[in-house]
Amino acid sequence: MFNALEVCTTVVVGVMVGVEFSVAFVINRILDALPDDSGQLGRAHGGQMLGAVMPVWYIGSLVLVAVWAVAGRHHPGAGLVVTAGLLLMLSVIMSILLLVPINNRGKTWTPENRPADWKQQMNRWDRFHYVRVAVLVAAFALLVAALA
């Protein structure tokens, strides 16, 4: 049963990391290359869609890692799991304090109501997101190392 928890947690976190990596390095670059207002509209739609799903995914991942850390406290790699959990907690805090406020504004924008500095705000979100992705990749790598 413990092995199933380890694998399930690693897969859930890994897929989340893959989605966030894809947003940072694929999806947003595609959206930014679209003509006219399409990119901004795509970002607004993505903010609505992922803004509804990602909080559950982040908190669920954190809960799974916490359960793994408690259940496996006497197993090798427990320190790696705890550190991964701390990094996931950092990513949640970063999300709430830095990314969500920008996302909440951006997901309501249309070409008619967006502020003049909307591109600067999206660039700021992107920079914060790159840091969050690095934190998530580190957490995932620690979970994978803990499996060994």
CSV table of N, CA and C in Angstrom, one decimal:
chain,number,residue,atom,x,y,z
A,1,MET,N,0.8,-1.2,0.0
A,1,MET,CA,0.0,0.0,0.0
A,1,MET,C,0.9,1.3,0.0
A,2,PHE,N,2.0,1.2,0.8
A,2,PHE,CA,2.9,2.4,0.8
A,2,PHE,C,3.5,2.7,-0.5
A,3,ASN,N,3.8,1.6,-1.2
A,3,ASN,CA,4.4,1.8,-2.6
A,3,ASN,C,3.4,2.4,-3.5
A,4,ALA,N,2.1,2.1,-3.4
A,4,ALA,CA,1.1,2.7,-4.2
A,4,ALA,C,1.0,4.2,-3.9
A,5,LEU,N,1.1,4.5,-2.7
A,5,LEU,CA,1.1,6.0,-2.3
A,5,LEU,C,2.2,6.7,-2.9
A,6,GLU,N,3.4,6.1,-2.8
A,6,GLU,CA,4.6,6.7,-3.4
A,6,GLU,C,4.4,7.0,-4.9
A,7,VAL,N,4.0,5.9,-5.6
A,7,VAL,CA,3.9,6.0,-7.1
A,7,VAL,C,2.7,7.0,-7.4
A,8,CYS,N,1.6,6.9,-6.8
A,8,CYS,CA,0.5,7.8,-7.1
A,8,CYS,C,0.9,9.2,-6.8
A,9,THR,N,1.5,9.5,-5.7
A,9,THR,CA,1.9,10.9,-5.4
A,9,THR,C,2.9,11.4,-6.5
A,10,THR,N,3.9,10.6,-6.8
A,10,THR,CA,4.9,11.0,-7.8
A,10,THR,C,4.2,11.3,-9.2
A,11,VAL,N,3.3,10.4,-9.6
A,11,VAL,CA,2.6,10.6,-10.8
A,11,VAL,C,1.8,11.9,-10.8
A,12,VAL,N,1.0,12.1,-9.7
A,12,VAL,CA,0.2,13.3,-9.6
A,12,VAL,C,1.0,14.6,-9.7
A,13,VAL,N,2.1,14.6,-8.9
A,13,VAL,CA,3.0,15.8,-8.9
A,13,VAL,C,3.7,15.9,-10.2
A,14,GLY,N,4.1,14.8,-10.8
A,14,GLY,CA,4.8,14.9,-12.1
A,14,GLY,C,4.0,15.4,-13.2
A,15,VAL,N,2.7,15.0,-13.3
A,15,VAL,CA,1.8,15.5,-14.3
A,15,VAL,C,1.6,17.0,-14.1
A,16,MET,N,1.4,17.4,-12.8
A,16,MET,CA,1.2,18.8,-12.5
A,16,MET,C,2.4,19.6,-13.0
A,17,VAL,N,3.6,19.1,-12.7
A,17,VAL,CA,4.8,19.8,-13.1
A,17,VAL,C,4.8,19.9,-14.7
A,18,GLY,N,4.4,18.8,-15.3
A,18,GLY,CA,4.4,18.8,-16.8
A,18,GLY,C,3.5,19.9,-17.3
A,19,VAL,N,2.3,20.0,-16.7
A,19,VAL,CA,1.3,21.0,-17.2
A,19,VAL,C,1.9,22.4,-17.0
A,20,GLU,N,2.5,22.7,-15.8
A,20,GLU,CA,3.0,24.0,-15.5
A,20,GLU,C,4.2,24.3,-16.4
A,21,PHE,N,5.1,23.3,-16.7
A,21,PHE,CA,6.2,23.5,-17.6
A,21,PHE,C,5.7,23.8,-19.0
A,22,SER,N,4.7,23.1,-19.4
A,22,SER,CA,4.1,23.3,-20.7
A,22,SER,C,3.5,24.7,-20.8
A,23,VAL,N,2.8,25.2,-19.8
A,23,VAL,CA,2.3,26.6,-19.8
A,23,VAL,C,3.4,27.6,-20.0
A,24,ALA,N,4.5,27.4,-19.2
A,24,ALA,CA,5.6,28.3,-19.2
A,24,ALA,C,6.4,28.3,-20.6
A,25,PHE,N,6.7,27.2,-21.1
A,25,PHE,CA,7.6,27.1,-22.2
A,25,PHE,C,7.0,26.7,-23.5
A,26,VAL,N,5.7,26.4,-23.6
A,26,VAL,CA,5.0,26.1,-24.8
A,26,VAL,C,3.8,26.9,-25.0
A,27,ILE,N,2.8,26.8,-24.2
A,27,ILE,CA,1.5,27.4,-24.4
A,27,ILE,C,1.6,28.9,-24.5
A,28,ASN,N,2.3,29.5,-23.5
A,28,ASN,CA,2.3,31.0,-23.5
A,28,ASN,C,3.1,31.5,-24.7
A,29,ARG,N,4.1,30.8,-25.1
A,29,ARG,CA,4.9,31.3,-26.3
A,29,ARG,C,4.0,31.2,-27.5
A,30,ILE,N,3.2,30.1,-27.6
A,30,ILE,CA,2.3,30.0,-28.8
A,30,ILE,C,1.3,31.2,-28.7
A,31,LEU,N,0.7,31.4,-27.5
A,31,LEU,CA,-0.3,32.5,-27.4
A,31,LEU,C,0.3,33.8,-27.7
A,32,ASP,N,1.5,34.1,-27.3
A,32,ASP,CA,2.1,35.4,-27.5
A,32,ASP,C,2.5,35.6,-29.0
A,33,ALA,N,2.5,34.5,-29.8
A,33,ALA,CA,2.9,34.6,-31.2
A,33,ALA,C,1.6,34.8,-32.1
A,34,LEU,N,0.4,34.6,-31.5
A,34,LEU,CA,-0.8,34.8,-32.2
A,34,LEU,C,-1.1,36.2,-32.6
A,35,PRO,N,-1.8,36.4,-33.7
A,35,PRO,CA,-2.0,37.8,-34.2
A,35,PRO,C,-3.1,38.5,-33.4
A,36,ASP,N,-3.1,39.8,-33.5
A,36,ASP,CA,-4.1,40.7,-32.9
A,36,ASP,C,-4.3,40.4,-31.4
A,37,ASP,N,-5.6,40.2,-31.1
A,37,ASP,CA,-5.9,40.0,-29.7
A,37,ASP,C,-6.0,38.6,-29.3
A,38,SER,N,-5.7,37.7,-30.2
A,38,SER,CA,-5.9,36.2,-29.9
A,38,SER,C,-5.1,35.7,-28.7
A,39,GLY,N,-3.9,36.2,-28.6
A,39,GLY,CA,-3.0,35.8,-27.5
A,39,GLY,C,-3.6,36.2,-26.1
A,40,GLN,N,-4.0,37.4,-26.0
A,40,GLN,CA,-4.6,37.9,-24.8
A,40,GLN,C,-5.9,37.2,-24.4
A,41,LEU,N,-6.7,36.9,-25.4
A,41,LEU,CA,-7.9,36.2,-25.2
A,41,LEU,C,-7.6,34.8,-24.8
A,42,GLY,N,-6.6,34.2,-25.4
A,42,GLY,CA,-6.2,32.8,-25.0
A,42,GLY,C,-5.7,32.7,-23.6
A,43,ARG,N,-4.9,33.7,-23.2
A,43,ARG,CA,-4.4,33.8,-21.8
A,43,ARG,C,-5.5,33.9,-20.8
A,44,ALA,N,-6.5,34.8,-21.2
A,44,ALA,CA,-7.7,34.9,-20.3
A,44,ALA,C,-8.5,33.6,-20.2
A,45,HIS,N,-8.7,32.9,-21.3
A,45,HIS,CA,-9.4,31.7,-21.2
A,45,HIS,C,-8.6,30.6,-20.4
A,46,GLY,N,-7.3,30.6,-20.7
A,46,GLY,CA,-6.4,29.6,-19.9
A,46,GLY,C,-6.4,30.0,-18.4
A,47,GLY,N,-6.4,31.2,-18.1
A,47,GLY,CA,-6.5,31.6,-16.7
A,47,GLY,C,-7.8,31.2,-16.0
A,48,GLN,N,-8.9,31.3,-16.8
A,48,GLN,CA,-10.1,30.8,-16.2
A,48,GLN,C,-10.1,29.3,-16.0
A,49,MET,N,-9.7,28.6,-17.1
A,49,MET,CA,-9.7,27.1,-17.0
A,49,MET,C,-8.8,26.5,-16.0
A,50,LEU,N,-7.5,26.9,-16.1
A,50,LEU,CA,-6.5,26.4,-15.2
A,50,LEU,C,-6.7,27.0,-13.8
A,51,GLY,N,-7.2,28.2,-13.7
A,51,GLY,CA,-7.4,28.8,-12.4
A,51,GLY,C,-8.5,28.0,-11.6
A,52,ALA,N,-9.3,27.3,-12.2
A,52,ALA,CA,-10.3,26.5,-11.5
A,52,ALA,C,-9.7,25.1,-11.1
A,53,VAL,N,-8.8,24.6,-11.9
A,53,VAL,CA,-8.3,23.2,-11.7
A,53,VAL,C,-7.0,23.2,-10.8
A,54,MET,N,-6.1,24.2,-11.0
A,54,MET,CA,-4.8,24.1,-10.4
A,54,MET,C,-4.9,24.2,-8.8
A,55,PRO,N,-5.7,25.0,-8.2
A,55,PRO,CA,-5.7,25.0,-6.8
A,55,PRO,C,-6.0,23.6,-6.2
A,56,VAL,N,-6.9,22.9,-6.7
A,56,VAL,CA,-7.2,21.5,-6.3
A,56,VAL,C,-6.0,20.6,-6.5
A,57,TRP,N,-5.4,20.8,-7.6
A,57,TRP,CA,-4.2,19.9,-7.9
A,57,TRP,C,-3.0,20.2,-7.0
A,58,TYR,N,-2.8,21.5,-6.8
A,58,TYR,CA,-1.7,21.9,-5.9
A,58,TYR,C,-1.9,21.4,-4.5
A,59,ILE,N,-3.1,21.7,-3.9
A,59,ILE,CA,-3.4,21.3,-2.6
A,59,ILE,C,-3.5,19.7,-2.5
A,60,GLY,N,-4.0,19.1,-3.5
A,60,GLY,CA,-4.1,17.6,-3.5
A,60,GLY,C,-2.7,17.0,-3.5
A,61,SER,N,-1.8,17.6,-4.3
A,61,SER,CA,-0.4,17.1,-4.3
A,61,SER,C,0.3,17.3,-3.0
A,62,LEU,N,0.0,18.5,-2.4
A,62,LEU,CA,0.6,18.8,-1.1
A,62,LEU,C,0.1,17.8,0.0
A,63,VAL,N,-1.1,17.5,-0.1
A,63,VAL,CA,-1.7,16.5,0.9
A,63,VAL,C,-1.1,15.1,0.7
A,64,LEU,N,-1.0,14.7,-0.6
A,64,LEU,CA,-0.4,13.4,-0.9
A,64,LEU,C,1.0,13.3,-0.4
A,65,VAL,N,1.8,14.4,-0.6
A,65,VAL,CA,3.2,14.4,-0.1
A,65,VAL,C,3.2,14.4,1.4
A,66,ALA,N,2.3,15.1,2.1
A,66,ALA,CA,2.3,15.1,3.5
A,66,ALA,C,1.9,13.7,4.1
A,67,VAL,N,1.0,13.0,3.4
A,67,VAL,CA,0.6,11.7,3.8
A,67,VAL,C,1.9,10.7,3.7
A,68,TRP,N,2.5,10.9,2.5
A,68,TRP,CA,3.7,10.1,2.3
A,68,TRP,C,4.8,10.4,3.3
A,69,ALA,N,5.0,11.6,3.7
A,69,ALA,CA,6.0,12.0,4.6
A,69,ALA,C,5.7,11.4,6.0
A,70,VAL,N,4.4,11.4,6.4
A,70,VAL,CA,4.1,10.9,7.7
A,70,VAL,C,4.1,9.3,7.7
A,71,ALA,N,3.6,8.7,6.6
A,71,ALA,CA,3.5,7.3,6.6
A,71,ALA,C,4.9,6.7,6.4
A,72,GLY,N,5.8,7.4,5.7
A,72,GLY,CA,7.2,6.9,5.4
A,72,GLY,C,8.2,7.6,6.3
A,73,ARG,N,7.9,8.1,7.4
A,73,ARG,CA,8.9,8.8,8.3
A,73,ARG,C,10.0,7.9,8.7
A,74,HIS,N,9.9,6.6,8.7
A,74,HIS,CA,11.0,5.7,9.1
A,74,HIS,C,11.6,5.1,7.9
A,75,HIS,N,11.2,5.4,6.7
A,75,HIS,CA,11.7,4.8,5.5
A,75,HIS,C,12.9,5.7,5.0
A,76,PRO,N,13.8,5.1,4.2
A,76,PRO,CA,14.9,5.9,3.6
A,76,PRO,C,14.2,6.9,2.6
A,77,GLY,N,14.8,8.0,2.5
A,77,GLY,CA,14.3,9.1,1.7
A,77,GLY,C,13.2,10.0,2.3
A,78,ALA,N,12.9,9.8,3.6
A,78,ALA,CA,11.9,10.6,4.2
A,78,ALA,C,12.2,12.1,4.2
A,79,GLY,N,13.5,12.4,4.4
A,79,GLY,CA,13.9,13.8,4.4
A,79,GLY,C,13.7,14.4,3.0
A,80,LEU,N,13.9,13.6,2.0
A,80,LEU,CA,13.7,14.1,0.6
A,80,LEU,C,12.2,14.4,0.4
A,81,VAL,N,11.3,13.6,0.9
A,81,VAL,CA,9.9,13.8,0.8
A,81,VAL,C,9.5,15.0,1.6
A,82,VAL,N,10.0,15.2,2.8
A,82,VAL,CA,9.7,16.4,3.6
A,82,VAL,C,10.1,17.6,2.9
A,83,THR,N,11.3,17.6,2.3
A,83,THR,CA,11.8,18.8,1.6
A,83,THR,C,11.0,19.0,0.3
A,84,ALA,N,10.6,18.0,-0.4
A,84,ALA,CA,9.7,18.2,-1.5
A,84,ALA,C,8.4,18.8,-1.0
A,85,GLY,N,7.8,18.4,0.1
A,85,GLY,CA,6.6,19.0,0.6
A,85,GLY,C,6.8,20.4,1.0
A,86,LEU,N,7.9,20.8,1.5
A,86,LEU,CA,8.2,22.2,1.8
A,86,LEU,C,8.3,23.0,0.5
A,87,LEU,N,8.9,22.5,-0.5
A,87,LEU,CA,8.9,23.2,-1.8
A,87,LEU,C,7.5,23.3,-2.4
A,88,LEU,N,6.7,22.3,-2.3
A,88,LEU,CA,5.3,22.4,-2.8
A,88,LEU,C,4.6,23.5,-2.0
A,89,MET,N,4.8,23.5,-0.7
A,89,MET,CA,4.2,24.5,0.1
A,89,MET,C,4.6,25.9,-0.3
A,90,LEU,N,5.9,26.1,-0.6
A,90,LEU,CA,6.4,27.3,-1.2
A,90,LEU,C,5.7,27.7,-2.5
A,91,SER,N,5.5,26.7,-3.3
A,91,SER,CA,4.9,27.0,-4.6
A,91,SER,C,3.4,27.4,-4.4
A,92,VAL,N,2.8,26.9,-3.4
A,92,VAL,CA,1.4,27.3,-3.1
A,92,VAL,C,1.4,28.8,-2.5
A,93,ILE,N,2.3,29.1,-1.7
A,93,ILE,CA,2.4,30.4,-1.1
A,93,ILE,C,2.8,31.4,-2.2
A,94,MET,N,3.7,31.0,-3.1
A,94,MET,CA,4.0,31.9,-4.3
A,94,MET,C,2.8,32.1,-5.1
A,95,SER,N,2.1,31.1,-5.4
A,95,SER,CA,0.9,31.2,-6.2
A,95,SER,C,-0.1,32.1,-5.6
A,96,ILE,N,-0.4,32.0,-4.3
A,96,ILE,CA,-1.4,32.8,-3.6
A,96,ILE,C,-1.0,34.3,-3.6
A,97,LEU,N,0.3,34.5,-3.3
A,97,LEU,CA,0.8,35.9,-3.1
A,97,LEU,C,1.2,36.6,-4.4
A,98,LEU,N,1.7,35.9,-5.3
A,98,LEU,CA,2.3,36.5,-6.5
A,98,LEU,C,1.5,36.3,-7.8
A,99,LEU,N,1.1,35.0,-8.1
A,99,LEU,CA,0.5,34.7,-9.4
A,99,LEU,C,-1.0,34.8,-9.4
A,100,VAL,N,-1.7,34.4,-8.4
A,100,VAL,CA,-3.1,34.4,-8.4
A,100,VAL,C,-3.7,35.8,-8.6
A,101,PRO,N,-3.1,36.8,-7.9
A,101,PRO,CA,-3.7,38.2,-8.1
A,101,PRO,C,-3.6,38.6,-9.5
A,102,ILE,N,-2.5,38.4,-10.2
A,102,ILE,CA,-2.4,38.8,-11.6
A,102,ILE,C,-3.3,37.9,-12.5
A,103,ASN,N,-3.4,36.6,-12.2
A,103,ASN,CA,-4.2,35.8,-13.0
A,103,ASN,C,-5.7,36.2,-12.8
A,104,ASN,N,-6.1,36.5,-11.6
A,104,ASN,CA,-7.5,36.9,-11.4
A,104,ASN,C,-7.9,38.2,-12.2
A,105,ARG,N,-6.9,39.1,-12.3
A,105,ARG,CA,-7.2,40.2,-13.2
A,105,ARG,C,-7.2,39.8,-14.6
A,106,GLY,N,-6.2,39.1,-15.0
A,106,GLY,CA,-6.0,38.8,-16.5
A,106,GLY,C,-7.1,37.9,-17.0
A,107,LYS,N,-7.7,37.1,-16.2
A,107,LYS,CA,-8.8,36.2,-16.8
A,107,LYS,C,-10.1,36.9,-17.0
A,108,THR,N,-10.2,38.2,-16.6
A,108,THR,CA,-11.4,39.0,-16.9
A,108,THR,C,-11.2,40.0,-18.0
A,109,TRP,N,-10.0,40.0,-18.5
A,109,TRP,CA,-9.7,41.0,-19.6
A,109,TRP,C,-10.2,40.6,-20.9
A,110,THR,N,-10.6,41.6,-21.6
A,110,THR,CA,-11.0,41.5,-23.0
A,110,THR,C,-10.2,42.6,-23.7
A,111,PRO,N,-10.2,42.6,-25.1
A,111,PRO,CA,-9.5,43.7,-25.8
A,111,PRO,C,-10.2,45.1,-25.4
A,112,GLU,N,-11.4,45.1,-25.0
A,112,GLU,CA,-12.1,46.3,-24.7
A,112,GLU,C,-11.8,46.8,-23.3
A,113,ASN,N,-11.5,46.0,-22.4
A,113,ASN,CA,-11.4,46.4,-21.0
A,113,ASN,C,-10.0,46.2,-20.4
A,114,ARG,N,-9.1,45.7,-21.1
A,114,ARG,CA,-7.7,45.4,-20.5
A,114,ARG,C,-7.0,46.7,-20.3
A,115,PRO,N,-6.1,46.7,-19.3
A,115,PRO,CA,-5.4,47.9,-19.0
A,115,PRO,C,-4.3,48.1,-20.0
A,116,ALA,N,-3.7,49.4,-20.0
A,116,ALA,CA,-2.7,49.7,-21.0
A,116,ALA,C,-1.4,48.8,-20.7
A,117,ASP,N,-1.2,48.5,-19.4
A,117,ASP,CA,0.0,47.7,-19.1
A,117,ASP,C,-0.2,46.2,-19.0
A,118,TRP,N,-1.2,45.7,-19.7
A,118,TRP,CA,-1.5,44.3,-19.6
A,118,TRP,C,-0.4,43.4,-20.0
A,119,LYS,N,0.4,43.8,-21.0
A,119,LYS,CA,1.6,43.0,-21.4
A,119,LYS,C,2.6,42.9,-20.3
A,120,GLN,N,2.9,44.0,-19.7
A,120,GLN,CA,3.8,44.1,-18.6
A,120,GLN,C,3.4,43.2,-17.4
A,121,GLN,N,2.1,43.2,-17.2
A,121,GLN,CA,1.5,42.4,-16.1
A,121,GLN,C,1.7,40.9,-16.5
A,122,MET,N,1.4,40.5,-17.7
A,122,MET,CA,1.6,39.1,-18.2
A,122,MET,C,3.1,38.7,-18.1
A,123,ASN,N,4.0,39.6,-18.5
A,123,ASN,CA,5.4,39.3,-18.4
A,123,ASN,C,5.8,39.1,-16.9
A,124,ARG,N,5.2,39.9,-16.0
A,124,ARG,CA,5.5,39.7,-14.6
A,124,ARG,C,5.0,38.4,-14.2
A,125,TRP,N,3.8,38.0,-14.6
A,125,TRP,CA,3.3,36.7,-14.2
A,125,TRP,C,4.2,35.6,-14.8
A,126,ASP,N,4.6,35.7,-16.0
A,126,ASP,CA,5.5,34.8,-16.6
A,126,ASP,C,6.8,34.6,-15.8
A,127,ARG,N,7.4,35.7,-15.4
A,127,ARG,CA,8.7,35.6,-14.6
A,127,ARG,C,8.4,34.9,-13.2
A,128,PHE,N,7.3,35.2,-12.6
A,128,PHE,CA,7.0,34.5,-11.3
A,128,PHE,C,6.8,33.0,-11.6
A,129,HIS,N,6.1,32.7,-12.7
A,129,HIS,CA,5.8,31.4,-13.1
A,129,HIS,C,7.0,30.5,-13.4
A,130,TYR,N,8.0,31.2,-14.0
A,130,TYR,CA,9.3,30.4,-14.3
A,130,TYR,C,9.9,30.0,-12.9
A,131,VAL,N,9.9,30.9,-12.0
A,131,VAL,CA,10.5,30.5,-10.6
A,131,VAL,C,9.6,29.4,-10.0
A,132,ARG,N,8.3,29.5,-10.1
A,132,ARG,CA,7.4,28.5,-9.5
A,132,ARG,C,7.7,27.1,-10.2
A,133,VAL,N,7.9,27.1,-11.5
A,133,VAL,CA,8.2,25.9,-12.3
A,133,VAL,C,9.5,25.3,-11.8
A,134,ALA,N,10.5,26.1,-11.5
A,134,ALA,CA,11.8,25.6,-11.0
A,134,ALA,C,11.6,25.0,-9.7
A,135,VAL,N,10.8,25.6,-8.8
A,135,VAL,CA,10.5,25.0,-7.5
A,135,VAL,C,9.8,23.7,-7.6
A,136,LEU,N,8.8,23.7,-8.5
A,136,LEU,CA,8.0,22.4,-8.7
A,136,LEU,C,8.9,21.3,-9.3
A,137,VAL,N,9.8,21.6,-10.2
A,137,VAL,CA,10.7,20.6,-10.8
A,137,VAL,C,11.6,20.1,-9.7
A,138,ALA,N,12.1,21.0,-8.8
A,138,ALA,CA,13.0,20.5,-7.7
A,138,ALA,C,12.2,19.6,-6.8
A,139,ALA,N,10.9,19.9,-6.5
A,139,ALA,CA,10.1,19.1,-5.6
A,139,ALA,C,9.9,17.7,-6.3
A,140,PHE,N,9.6,17.7,-7.5
A,140,PHE,CA,9.4,16.4,-8.3
A,140,PHE,C,10.6,15.6,-8.3
A,141,ALA,N,11.8,16.2,-8.5
A,141,ALA,CA,13.0,15.5,-8.5
A,141,ALA,C,13.3,14.9,-7.2
A,142,LEU,N,13.0,15.6,-6.1
A,142,LEU,CA,13.2,15.0,-4.8
A,142,LEU,C,12.3,13.8,-4.5
A,143,LEU,N,11.1,13.9,-5.0
A,143,LEU,CA,10.1,12.7,-4.9
A,143,LEU,C,10.7,11.5,-5.7
A,144,VAL,N,11.2,11.8,-6.8
A,144,VAL,CA,11.7,10.7,-7.7
A,144,VAL,C,12.9,10.1,-7.0
A,145,ALA,N,13.8,10.9,-6.4
A,145,ALA,CA,14.9,10.4,-5.7
A,145,ALA,C,14.5,9.6,-4.4
A,146,ALA,N,13.5,10.0,-3.8
A,146,ALA,CA,13.0,9.3,-2.6
A,146,ALA,C,12.5,7.9,-3.0
A,147,LEU,N,12.1,7.7,-4.2
A,147,LEU,CA,11.6,6.4,-4.6
A,147,LEU,C,12.8,5.4,-4.7
A,148,ALA,N,14.0,5.9,-5.0
A,148,ALA,CA,15.1,5.0,-5.2
A,148,ALA,C,15.5,4.3,-3.9
